[in-house]
Short mmCIF file of C-alpha atoms in Angstrom, two decimals:
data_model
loop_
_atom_site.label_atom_id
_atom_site.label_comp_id
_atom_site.label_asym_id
_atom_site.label_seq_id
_atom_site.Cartn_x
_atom_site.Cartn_y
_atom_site.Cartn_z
CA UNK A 10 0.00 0.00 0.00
CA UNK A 11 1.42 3.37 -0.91
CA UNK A 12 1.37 6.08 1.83
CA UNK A 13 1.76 9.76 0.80
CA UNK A 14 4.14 11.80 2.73
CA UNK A 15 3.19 15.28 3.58
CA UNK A 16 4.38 18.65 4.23
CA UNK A 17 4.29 18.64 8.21
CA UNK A 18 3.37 21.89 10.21
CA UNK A 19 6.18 23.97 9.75
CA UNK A 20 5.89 26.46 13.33
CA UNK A 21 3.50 29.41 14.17
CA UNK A 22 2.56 31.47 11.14
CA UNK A 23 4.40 29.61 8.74
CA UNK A 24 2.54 27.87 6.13
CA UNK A 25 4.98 27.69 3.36
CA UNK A 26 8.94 26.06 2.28
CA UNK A 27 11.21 25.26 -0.52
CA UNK A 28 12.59 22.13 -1.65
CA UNK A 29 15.82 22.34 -0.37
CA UNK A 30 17.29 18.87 -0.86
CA UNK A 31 16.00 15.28 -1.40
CA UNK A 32 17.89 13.06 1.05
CA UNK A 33 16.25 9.76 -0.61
CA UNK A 34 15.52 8.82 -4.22
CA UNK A 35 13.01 6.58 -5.55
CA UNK A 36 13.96 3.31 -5.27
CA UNK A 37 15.64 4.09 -1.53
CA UNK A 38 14.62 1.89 1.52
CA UNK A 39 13.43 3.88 4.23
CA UNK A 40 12.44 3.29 7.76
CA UNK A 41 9.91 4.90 10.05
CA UNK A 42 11.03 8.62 11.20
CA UNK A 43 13.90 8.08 8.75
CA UNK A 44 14.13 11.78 7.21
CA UNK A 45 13.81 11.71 2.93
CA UNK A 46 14.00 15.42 1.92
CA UNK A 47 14.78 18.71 3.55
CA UNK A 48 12.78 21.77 3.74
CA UNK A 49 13.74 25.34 3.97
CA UNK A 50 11.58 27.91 5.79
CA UNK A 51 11.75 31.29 6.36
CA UNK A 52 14.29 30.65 9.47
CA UNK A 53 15.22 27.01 9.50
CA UNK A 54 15.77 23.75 7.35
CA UNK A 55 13.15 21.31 8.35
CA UNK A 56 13.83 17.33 7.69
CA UNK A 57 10.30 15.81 6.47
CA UNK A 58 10.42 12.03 8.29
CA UNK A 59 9.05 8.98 6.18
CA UNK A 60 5.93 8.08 8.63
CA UNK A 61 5.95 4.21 7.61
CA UNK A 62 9.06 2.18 6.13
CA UNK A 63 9.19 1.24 3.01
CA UNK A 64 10.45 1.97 -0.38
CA UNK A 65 10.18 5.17 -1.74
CA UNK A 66 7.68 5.55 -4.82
CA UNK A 67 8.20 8.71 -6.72
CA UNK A 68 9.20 12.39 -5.73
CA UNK A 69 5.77 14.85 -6.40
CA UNK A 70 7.80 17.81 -6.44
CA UNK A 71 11.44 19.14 -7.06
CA UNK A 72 14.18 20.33 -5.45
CA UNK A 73 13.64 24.56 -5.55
CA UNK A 74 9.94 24.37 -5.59
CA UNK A 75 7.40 25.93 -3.00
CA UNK A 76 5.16 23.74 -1.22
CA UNK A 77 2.40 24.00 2.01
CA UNK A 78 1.87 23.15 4.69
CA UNK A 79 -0.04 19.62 4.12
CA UNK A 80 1.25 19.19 0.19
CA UNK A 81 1.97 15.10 -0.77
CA UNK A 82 5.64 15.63 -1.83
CA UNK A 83 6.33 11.83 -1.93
CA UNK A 84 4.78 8.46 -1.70
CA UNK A 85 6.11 4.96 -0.23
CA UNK A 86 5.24 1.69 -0.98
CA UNK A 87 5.15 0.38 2.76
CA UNK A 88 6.72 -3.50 3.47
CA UNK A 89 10.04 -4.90 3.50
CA UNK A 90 13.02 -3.45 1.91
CA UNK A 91 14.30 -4.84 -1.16
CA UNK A 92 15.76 -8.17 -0.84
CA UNK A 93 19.07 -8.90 -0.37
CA UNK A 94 19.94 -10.28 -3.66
CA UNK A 95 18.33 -7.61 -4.98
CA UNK A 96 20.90 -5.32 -2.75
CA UNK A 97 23.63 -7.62 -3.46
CA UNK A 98 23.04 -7.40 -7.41
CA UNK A 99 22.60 -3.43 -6.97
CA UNK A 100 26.03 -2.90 -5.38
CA UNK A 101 27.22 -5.13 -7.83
CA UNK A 102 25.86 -2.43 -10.20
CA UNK A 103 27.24 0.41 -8.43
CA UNK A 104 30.67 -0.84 -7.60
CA UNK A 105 30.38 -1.43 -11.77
CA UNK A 106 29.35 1.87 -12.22
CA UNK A 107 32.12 3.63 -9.78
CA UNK A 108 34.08 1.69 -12.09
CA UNK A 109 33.60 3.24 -15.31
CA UNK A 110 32.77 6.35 -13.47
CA UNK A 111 36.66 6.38 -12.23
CA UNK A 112 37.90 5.69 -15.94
CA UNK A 113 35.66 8.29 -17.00
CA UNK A 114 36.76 10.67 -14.26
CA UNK A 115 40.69 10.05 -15.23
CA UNK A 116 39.94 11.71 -18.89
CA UNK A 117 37.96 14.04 -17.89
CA UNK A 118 41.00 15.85 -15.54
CA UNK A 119 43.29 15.80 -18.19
CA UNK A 120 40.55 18.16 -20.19
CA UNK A 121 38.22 19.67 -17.13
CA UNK A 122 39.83 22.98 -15.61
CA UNK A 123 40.53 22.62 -12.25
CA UNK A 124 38.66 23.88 -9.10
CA UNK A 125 35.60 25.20 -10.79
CA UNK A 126 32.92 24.70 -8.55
CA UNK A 127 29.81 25.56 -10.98
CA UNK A 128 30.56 22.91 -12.87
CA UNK A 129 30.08 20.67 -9.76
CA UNK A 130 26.05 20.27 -9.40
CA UNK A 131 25.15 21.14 -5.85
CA UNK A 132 21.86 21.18 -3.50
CA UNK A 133 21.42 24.74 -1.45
CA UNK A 134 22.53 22.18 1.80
CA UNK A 135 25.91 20.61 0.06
CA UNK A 136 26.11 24.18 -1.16
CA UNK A 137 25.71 25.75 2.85
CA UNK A 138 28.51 22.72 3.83
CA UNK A 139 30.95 23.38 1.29
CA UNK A 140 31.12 26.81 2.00
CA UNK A 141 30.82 26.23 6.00
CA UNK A 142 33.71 23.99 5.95
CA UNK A 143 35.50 25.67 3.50
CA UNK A 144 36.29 22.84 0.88
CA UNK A 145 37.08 23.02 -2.68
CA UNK A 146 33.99 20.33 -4.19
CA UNK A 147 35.70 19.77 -7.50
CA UNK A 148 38.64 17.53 -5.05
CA UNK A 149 35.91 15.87 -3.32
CA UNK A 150 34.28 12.30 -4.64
CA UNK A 151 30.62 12.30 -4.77
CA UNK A 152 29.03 9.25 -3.52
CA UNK A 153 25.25 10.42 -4.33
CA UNK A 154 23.31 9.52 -7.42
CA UNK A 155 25.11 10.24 -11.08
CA UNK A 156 28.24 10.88 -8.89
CA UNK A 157 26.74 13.77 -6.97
CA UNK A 158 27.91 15.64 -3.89
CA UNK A 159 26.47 15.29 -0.80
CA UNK A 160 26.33 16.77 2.52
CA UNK A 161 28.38 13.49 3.91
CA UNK A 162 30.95 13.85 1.51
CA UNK A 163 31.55 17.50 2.02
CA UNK A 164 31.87 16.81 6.01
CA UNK A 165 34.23 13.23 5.73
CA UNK A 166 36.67 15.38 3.61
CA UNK A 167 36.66 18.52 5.74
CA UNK A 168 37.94 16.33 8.69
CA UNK A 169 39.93 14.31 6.17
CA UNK A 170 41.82 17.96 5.86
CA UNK A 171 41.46 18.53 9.51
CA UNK A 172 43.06 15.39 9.85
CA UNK A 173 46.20 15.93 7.54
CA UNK A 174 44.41 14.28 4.75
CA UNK A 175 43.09 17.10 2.63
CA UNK A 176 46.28 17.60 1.31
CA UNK A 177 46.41 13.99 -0.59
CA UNK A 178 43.40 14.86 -2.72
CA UNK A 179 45.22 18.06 -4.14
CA UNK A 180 48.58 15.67 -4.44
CA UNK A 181 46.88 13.36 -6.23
CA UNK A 182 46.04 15.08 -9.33
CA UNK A 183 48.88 18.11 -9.97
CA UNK A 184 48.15 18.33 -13.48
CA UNK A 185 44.56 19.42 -12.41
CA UNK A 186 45.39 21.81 -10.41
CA UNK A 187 47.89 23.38 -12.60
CA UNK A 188 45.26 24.55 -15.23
CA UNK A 189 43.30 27.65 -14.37
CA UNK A 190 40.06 27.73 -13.66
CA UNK A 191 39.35 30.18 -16.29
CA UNK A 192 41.12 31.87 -19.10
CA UNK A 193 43.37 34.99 -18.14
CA UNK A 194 41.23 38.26 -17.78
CA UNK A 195 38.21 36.04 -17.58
CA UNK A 196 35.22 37.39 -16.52
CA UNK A 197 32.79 34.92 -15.24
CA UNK A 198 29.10 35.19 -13.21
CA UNK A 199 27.68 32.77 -11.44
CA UNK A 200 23.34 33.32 -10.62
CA UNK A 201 22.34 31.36 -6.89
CA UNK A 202 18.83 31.57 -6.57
CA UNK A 203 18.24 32.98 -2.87
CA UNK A 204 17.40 30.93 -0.43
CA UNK A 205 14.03 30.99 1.37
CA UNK A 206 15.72 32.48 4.30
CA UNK A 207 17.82 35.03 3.03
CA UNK A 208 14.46 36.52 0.76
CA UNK A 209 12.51 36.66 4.21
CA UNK A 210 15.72 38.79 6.08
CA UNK A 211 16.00 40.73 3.03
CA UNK A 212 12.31 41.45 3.17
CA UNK A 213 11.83 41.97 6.86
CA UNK A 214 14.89 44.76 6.90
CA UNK A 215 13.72 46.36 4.08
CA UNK A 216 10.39 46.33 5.74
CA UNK A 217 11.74 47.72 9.52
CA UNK A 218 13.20 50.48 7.56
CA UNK A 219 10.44 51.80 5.79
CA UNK A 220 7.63 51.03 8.62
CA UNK A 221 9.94 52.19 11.78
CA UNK A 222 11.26 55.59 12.64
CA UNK A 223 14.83 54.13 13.15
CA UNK A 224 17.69 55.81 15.25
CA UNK A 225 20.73 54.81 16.71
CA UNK A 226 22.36 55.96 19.61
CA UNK A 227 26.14 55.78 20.21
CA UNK A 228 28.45 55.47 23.08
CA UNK A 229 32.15 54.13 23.90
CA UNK A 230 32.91 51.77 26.82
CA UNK A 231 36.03 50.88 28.93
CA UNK A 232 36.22 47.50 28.91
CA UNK A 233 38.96 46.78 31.52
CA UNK A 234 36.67 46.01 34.28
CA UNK A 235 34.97 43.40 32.19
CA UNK A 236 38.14 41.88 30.80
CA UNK A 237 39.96 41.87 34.40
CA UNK A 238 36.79 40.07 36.34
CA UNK A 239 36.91 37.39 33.52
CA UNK A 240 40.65 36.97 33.42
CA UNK A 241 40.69 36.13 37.67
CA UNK A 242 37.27 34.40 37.17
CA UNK A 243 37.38 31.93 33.81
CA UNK A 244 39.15 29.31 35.46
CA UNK A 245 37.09 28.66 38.71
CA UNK A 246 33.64 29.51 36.38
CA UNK A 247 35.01 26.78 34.11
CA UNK A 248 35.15 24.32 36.08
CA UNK A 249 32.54 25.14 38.45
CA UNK A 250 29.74 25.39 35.39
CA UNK A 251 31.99 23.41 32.73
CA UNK A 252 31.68 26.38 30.28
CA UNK A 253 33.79 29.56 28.81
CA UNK A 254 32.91 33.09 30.99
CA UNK A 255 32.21 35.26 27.56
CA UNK A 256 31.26 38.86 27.34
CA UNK A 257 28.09 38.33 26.03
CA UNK A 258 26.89 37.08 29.80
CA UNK A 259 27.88 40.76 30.78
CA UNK A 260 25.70 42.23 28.15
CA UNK A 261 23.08 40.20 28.45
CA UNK A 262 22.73 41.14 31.94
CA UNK A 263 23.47 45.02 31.54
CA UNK A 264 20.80 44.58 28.89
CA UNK A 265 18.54 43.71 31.36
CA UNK A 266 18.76 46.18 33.84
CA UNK A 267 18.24 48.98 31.30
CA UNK A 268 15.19 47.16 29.91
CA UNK A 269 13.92 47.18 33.76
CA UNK A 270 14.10 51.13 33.77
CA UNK A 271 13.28 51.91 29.95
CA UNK A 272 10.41 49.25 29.69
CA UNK A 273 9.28 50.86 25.92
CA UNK A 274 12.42 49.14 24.54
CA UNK A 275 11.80 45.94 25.40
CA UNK A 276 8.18 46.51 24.32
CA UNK A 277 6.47 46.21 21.14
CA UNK A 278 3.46 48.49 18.41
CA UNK A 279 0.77 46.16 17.45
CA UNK A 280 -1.57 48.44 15.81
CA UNK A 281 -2.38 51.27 17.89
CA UNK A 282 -1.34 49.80 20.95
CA UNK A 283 1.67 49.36 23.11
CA UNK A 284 2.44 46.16 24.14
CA UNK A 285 4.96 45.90 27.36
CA UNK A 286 6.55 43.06 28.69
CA UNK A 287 7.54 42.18 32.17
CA UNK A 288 10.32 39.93 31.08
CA UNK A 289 12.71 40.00 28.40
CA UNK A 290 13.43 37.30 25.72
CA UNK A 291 17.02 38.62 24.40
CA UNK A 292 16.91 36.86 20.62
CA UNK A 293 21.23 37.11 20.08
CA UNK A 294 22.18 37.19 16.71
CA UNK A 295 24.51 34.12 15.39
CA UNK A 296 25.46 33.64 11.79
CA UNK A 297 25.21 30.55 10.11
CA UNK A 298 25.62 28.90 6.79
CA UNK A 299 22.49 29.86 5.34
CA UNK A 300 22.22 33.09 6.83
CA UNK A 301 21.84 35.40 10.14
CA UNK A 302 19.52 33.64 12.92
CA UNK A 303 18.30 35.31 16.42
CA UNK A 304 17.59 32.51 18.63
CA UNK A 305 16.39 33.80 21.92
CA UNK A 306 17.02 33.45 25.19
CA UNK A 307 14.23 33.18 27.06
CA UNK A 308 13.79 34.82 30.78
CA UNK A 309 17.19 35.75 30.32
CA UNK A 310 16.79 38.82 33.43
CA UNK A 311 16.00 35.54 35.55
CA UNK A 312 18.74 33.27 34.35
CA UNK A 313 22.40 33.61 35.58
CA UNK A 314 25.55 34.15 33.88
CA UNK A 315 26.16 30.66 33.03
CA UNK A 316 23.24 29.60 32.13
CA UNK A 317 22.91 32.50 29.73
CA UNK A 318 26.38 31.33 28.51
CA UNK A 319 24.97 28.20 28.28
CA UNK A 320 22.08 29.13 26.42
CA UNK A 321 24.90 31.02 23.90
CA UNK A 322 27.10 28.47 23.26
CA UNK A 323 24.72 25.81 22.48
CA UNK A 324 22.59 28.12 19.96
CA UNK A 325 26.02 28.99 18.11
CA UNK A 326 26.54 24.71 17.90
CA UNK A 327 23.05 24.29 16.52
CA UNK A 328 23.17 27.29 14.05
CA UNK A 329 26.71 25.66 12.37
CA UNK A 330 24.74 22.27 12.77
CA UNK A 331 22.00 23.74 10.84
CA UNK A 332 19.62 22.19 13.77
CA UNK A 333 18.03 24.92 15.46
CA UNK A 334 14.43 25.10 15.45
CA UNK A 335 11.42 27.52 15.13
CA UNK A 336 11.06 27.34 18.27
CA UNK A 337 14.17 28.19 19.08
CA UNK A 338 13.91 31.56 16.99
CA UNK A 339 10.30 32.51 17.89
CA UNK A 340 9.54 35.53 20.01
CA UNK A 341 12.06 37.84 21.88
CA UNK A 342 11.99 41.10 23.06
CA UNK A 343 15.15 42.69 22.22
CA UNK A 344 18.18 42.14 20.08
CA UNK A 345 21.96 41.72 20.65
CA UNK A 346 23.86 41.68 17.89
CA UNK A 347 28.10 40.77 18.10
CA UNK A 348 29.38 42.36 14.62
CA UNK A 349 32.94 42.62 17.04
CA UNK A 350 33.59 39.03 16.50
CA UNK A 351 33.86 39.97 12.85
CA UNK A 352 35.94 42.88 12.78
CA UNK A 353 33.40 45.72 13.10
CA UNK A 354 34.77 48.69 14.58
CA UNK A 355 31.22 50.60 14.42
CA UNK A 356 27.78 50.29 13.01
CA UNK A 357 24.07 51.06 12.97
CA UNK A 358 22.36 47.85 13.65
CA UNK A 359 18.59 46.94 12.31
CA UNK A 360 15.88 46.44 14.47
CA UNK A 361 13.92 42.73 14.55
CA UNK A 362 10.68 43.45 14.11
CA UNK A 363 8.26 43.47 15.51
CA UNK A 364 11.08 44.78 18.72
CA UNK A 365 11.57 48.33 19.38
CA UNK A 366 15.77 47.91 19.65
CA UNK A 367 18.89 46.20 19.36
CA UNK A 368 22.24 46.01 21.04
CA UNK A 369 25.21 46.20 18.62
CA UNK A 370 28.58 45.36 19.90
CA UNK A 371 31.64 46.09 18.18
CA UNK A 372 35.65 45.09 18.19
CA UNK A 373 37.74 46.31 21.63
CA UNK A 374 40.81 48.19 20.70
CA UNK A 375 43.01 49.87 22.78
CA UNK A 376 42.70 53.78 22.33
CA UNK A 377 43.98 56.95 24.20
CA UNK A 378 41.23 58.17 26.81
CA UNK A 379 41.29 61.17 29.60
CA UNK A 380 40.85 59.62 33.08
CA UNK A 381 41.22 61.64 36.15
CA UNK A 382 42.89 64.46 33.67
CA UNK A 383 45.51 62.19 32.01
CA UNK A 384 45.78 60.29 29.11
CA UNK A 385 46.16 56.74 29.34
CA UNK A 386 45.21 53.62 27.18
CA UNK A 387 42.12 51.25 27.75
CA UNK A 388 40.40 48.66 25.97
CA UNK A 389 37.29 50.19 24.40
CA UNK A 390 34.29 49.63 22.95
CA UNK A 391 31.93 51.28 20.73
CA UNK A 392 28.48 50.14 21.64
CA UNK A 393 25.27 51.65 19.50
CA UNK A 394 21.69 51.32 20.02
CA UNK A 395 19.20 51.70 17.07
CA UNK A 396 15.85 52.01 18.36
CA UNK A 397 12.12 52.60 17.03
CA UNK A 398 11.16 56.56 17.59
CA UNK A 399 7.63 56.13 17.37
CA UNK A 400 7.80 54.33 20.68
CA UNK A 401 11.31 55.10 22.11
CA UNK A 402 12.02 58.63 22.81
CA UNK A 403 16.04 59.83 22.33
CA UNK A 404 16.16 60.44 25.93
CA UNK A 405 14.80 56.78 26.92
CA UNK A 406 17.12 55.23 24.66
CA UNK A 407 19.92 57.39 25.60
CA UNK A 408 19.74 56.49 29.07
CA UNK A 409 18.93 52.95 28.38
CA UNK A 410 22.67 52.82 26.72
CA UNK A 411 23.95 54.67 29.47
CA UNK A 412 22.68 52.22 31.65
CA UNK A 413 24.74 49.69 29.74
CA UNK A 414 27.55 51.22 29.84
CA UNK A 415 28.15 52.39 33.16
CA UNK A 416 27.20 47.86 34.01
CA UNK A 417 29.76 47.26 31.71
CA UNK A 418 32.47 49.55 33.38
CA UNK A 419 31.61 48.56 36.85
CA UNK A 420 29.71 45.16 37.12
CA UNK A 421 28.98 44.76 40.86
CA UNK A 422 26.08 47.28 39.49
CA UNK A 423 24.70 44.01 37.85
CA UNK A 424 24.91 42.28 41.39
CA UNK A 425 23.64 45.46 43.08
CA UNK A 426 20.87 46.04 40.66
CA UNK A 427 21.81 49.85 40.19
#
């Protein structure tokens, strides 16, 4: 009996994803819960489970195309999986295939240029690995159907190169990678369509900044306090909470205690009403392959510093693992956002809507300063706050950064509540 596999519900408001990736094709045993394609939504890539096992029928729809929420994208023939002769006589095949495919393969260097990835055929998720892990594909064997890439292969040969062994592929074929990949004063394009997510940030930017009244406040910080409480404290927090004290803990927390006395930017416009919350979600920006992602952290002005930590660290895991879910990303109540970590020395960070503000953090540098009337040198930090004005006035969010700051530069505020 065939069973039809369906689009499952996708998360709050969400009723629509692309194709991203079949993980089976027809033909493929699978077993119950066993994941056959990959969707994409607006904020995560969702596996689609096969609900009986089976063999897989046919594919209803292809890789790039949209589908909803309750579409039939495949079907599967439920019973037992081919039979082992059957299996026996299809590697048989395969390892007959690989064979020609390696003869093939030989010719083709002498005649293919060298590392030019469009001619590789990729999925959107091989696509995401490759450049996560930062392989070349054209040096990497695909083990998919018609010699493809996939995800698998892209991860065995970034440890392989972890490991010392990445260099044997290049070895292996120097003529290869002594022809260019194009001809001298080339000029090549290359056209990606954009992923699901990146259209939706694209669109809900564009959209903050012509709906909100954005501003952003600046201000610099000394950073010493922060770095000296971390450099007499990271080795008793590690091993007391088995995790790194970051800076992100401090501005979590500062975060908090500004939100506590300027309660319209941790609040939100729905209409013509305010909506104020007495708690704050703090959604903290992380990039990952497919894009920026703002998991949030919920309660975090009731959580401590290493749970908050925690809560960091194992978001930043999941976004390179490409497992975090909607969930994970739904709600909060204000924004931090790191662009430091990066190299940013200042910028004017983008609201989340529907939230009123965000945090932006930027690189510490060392940088001439007047304290107590002389000039000395501290590690500083620019720190700006862009903010809705139809809800925050300048002075709110002015002090709200001062607020920040003055946590930053002497934390036993944060313990204090001042």
């Amino acid at each position: 009996m065939a069973t039809e596999i369906k689009v499952p519900t996708l998360g709050e408001s969400v009723t629509e994803a692309t194709v991203g990736e079949w993980l089976k094709n027809p033909g493929d045993a699978v077993a119950v819960d066993e994941p056959i394609a990959s969707l994409e939504t607006d904020k995560v890539a969702v596996d689609v489970p096969s609900p009986v096992a089976g063999v897989l029928q046919e594919h209803s729809v292809s890789v790039g195309d949209t589908v909803e929420v309750g579409a039939v994208i495949a079907t599967v023939e439920e019973g037992a999986a081919p039979a082992a002769k059957d299996e026996e006589a299809g590697r048989a095949k395969e390892d007959r295939e690989e064979s020609q495919g390696k003869q093939e393969d030989k010719s083709e260097e002498k005649s293919a240029p060298a590392g030019d990835a469009s001619s590789v055929t990729m999925s959107p998720a091989v696509r995401r690995a490759v450049l996560e892990h930062g392989v070349d594909p054209t040096t990497i064997k695909g083990t998919g159907k018609d010699g493809r890439l996939t995800k698998e292969d892209v991860i065995a040969a970034a440890k392989a190169k972890k490991s010392g062994g990445g260099d044997s592929v290049a070895q292996a074929a120097p003529e290869q990678a002594a022809t260019p990949s194009a001809p001298a004063g080339g000029r090549n394009t290359e056209r990606v369509k954009m992923t699901r997510m990146r259209q939706t940030i694209a669109r809900r930017l564009k959209g903050a900044q012509e709906e909100a009244a954005l501003l952003t406040t600046f201000n610099d910080c000394d950073m010493s306090a922060v770095i000296e409480a971390r450099s007499k404290y990271k080795d008793l927090f590690a091993k007391k909470h088995d995790i790194k004290l970051g800076f992100m803990g401090f501005f979590a927390k500062a975060a908090c205690l500004a939100l506590k006395d300027v309660p319209a930017a941790n609040a939100y416009i729905e209409g013509d009403e305010i909506v104020y919350h007495d708690y704050v979600d703090i959604s903290v920006a992380v990039s990952a392959p497919n894009g920026l992602v703002v998991p949030v952290i919920r309660d975090a002005d009731k959580k401590g510093f290493a749970q908050i930590e925690k809560d960091i660290a194992d978001f930043g895991a999941r976004a390179k693992e490409g497992t975090l879910t909607m969930e994970d990303m739904s709600g909060g109540t204000f924004t931090i956002s790191n662009g430091g970590v990066f190299g940013s020395l200042m910028s004017t960070p983008i609201i989340n809507p529907p939230q009123s503000a965000v945090l932006g953090l930027h690189r510490i540098e060392d940088r001439p300063v007047v304290v107590d009337g002389e000039i000395v040198i501290r590690p500083m930090m620019y720190l700006a706050l862009s903010y809705d004005h139809r809800l925050i006035d300048g002075r709110e969010a002015v002090t709200a950064l001062k607020i920040i700051k003055e946590a930053i530069e002497d934390p036993t505020r944060m313990l204090i509540d001042l």
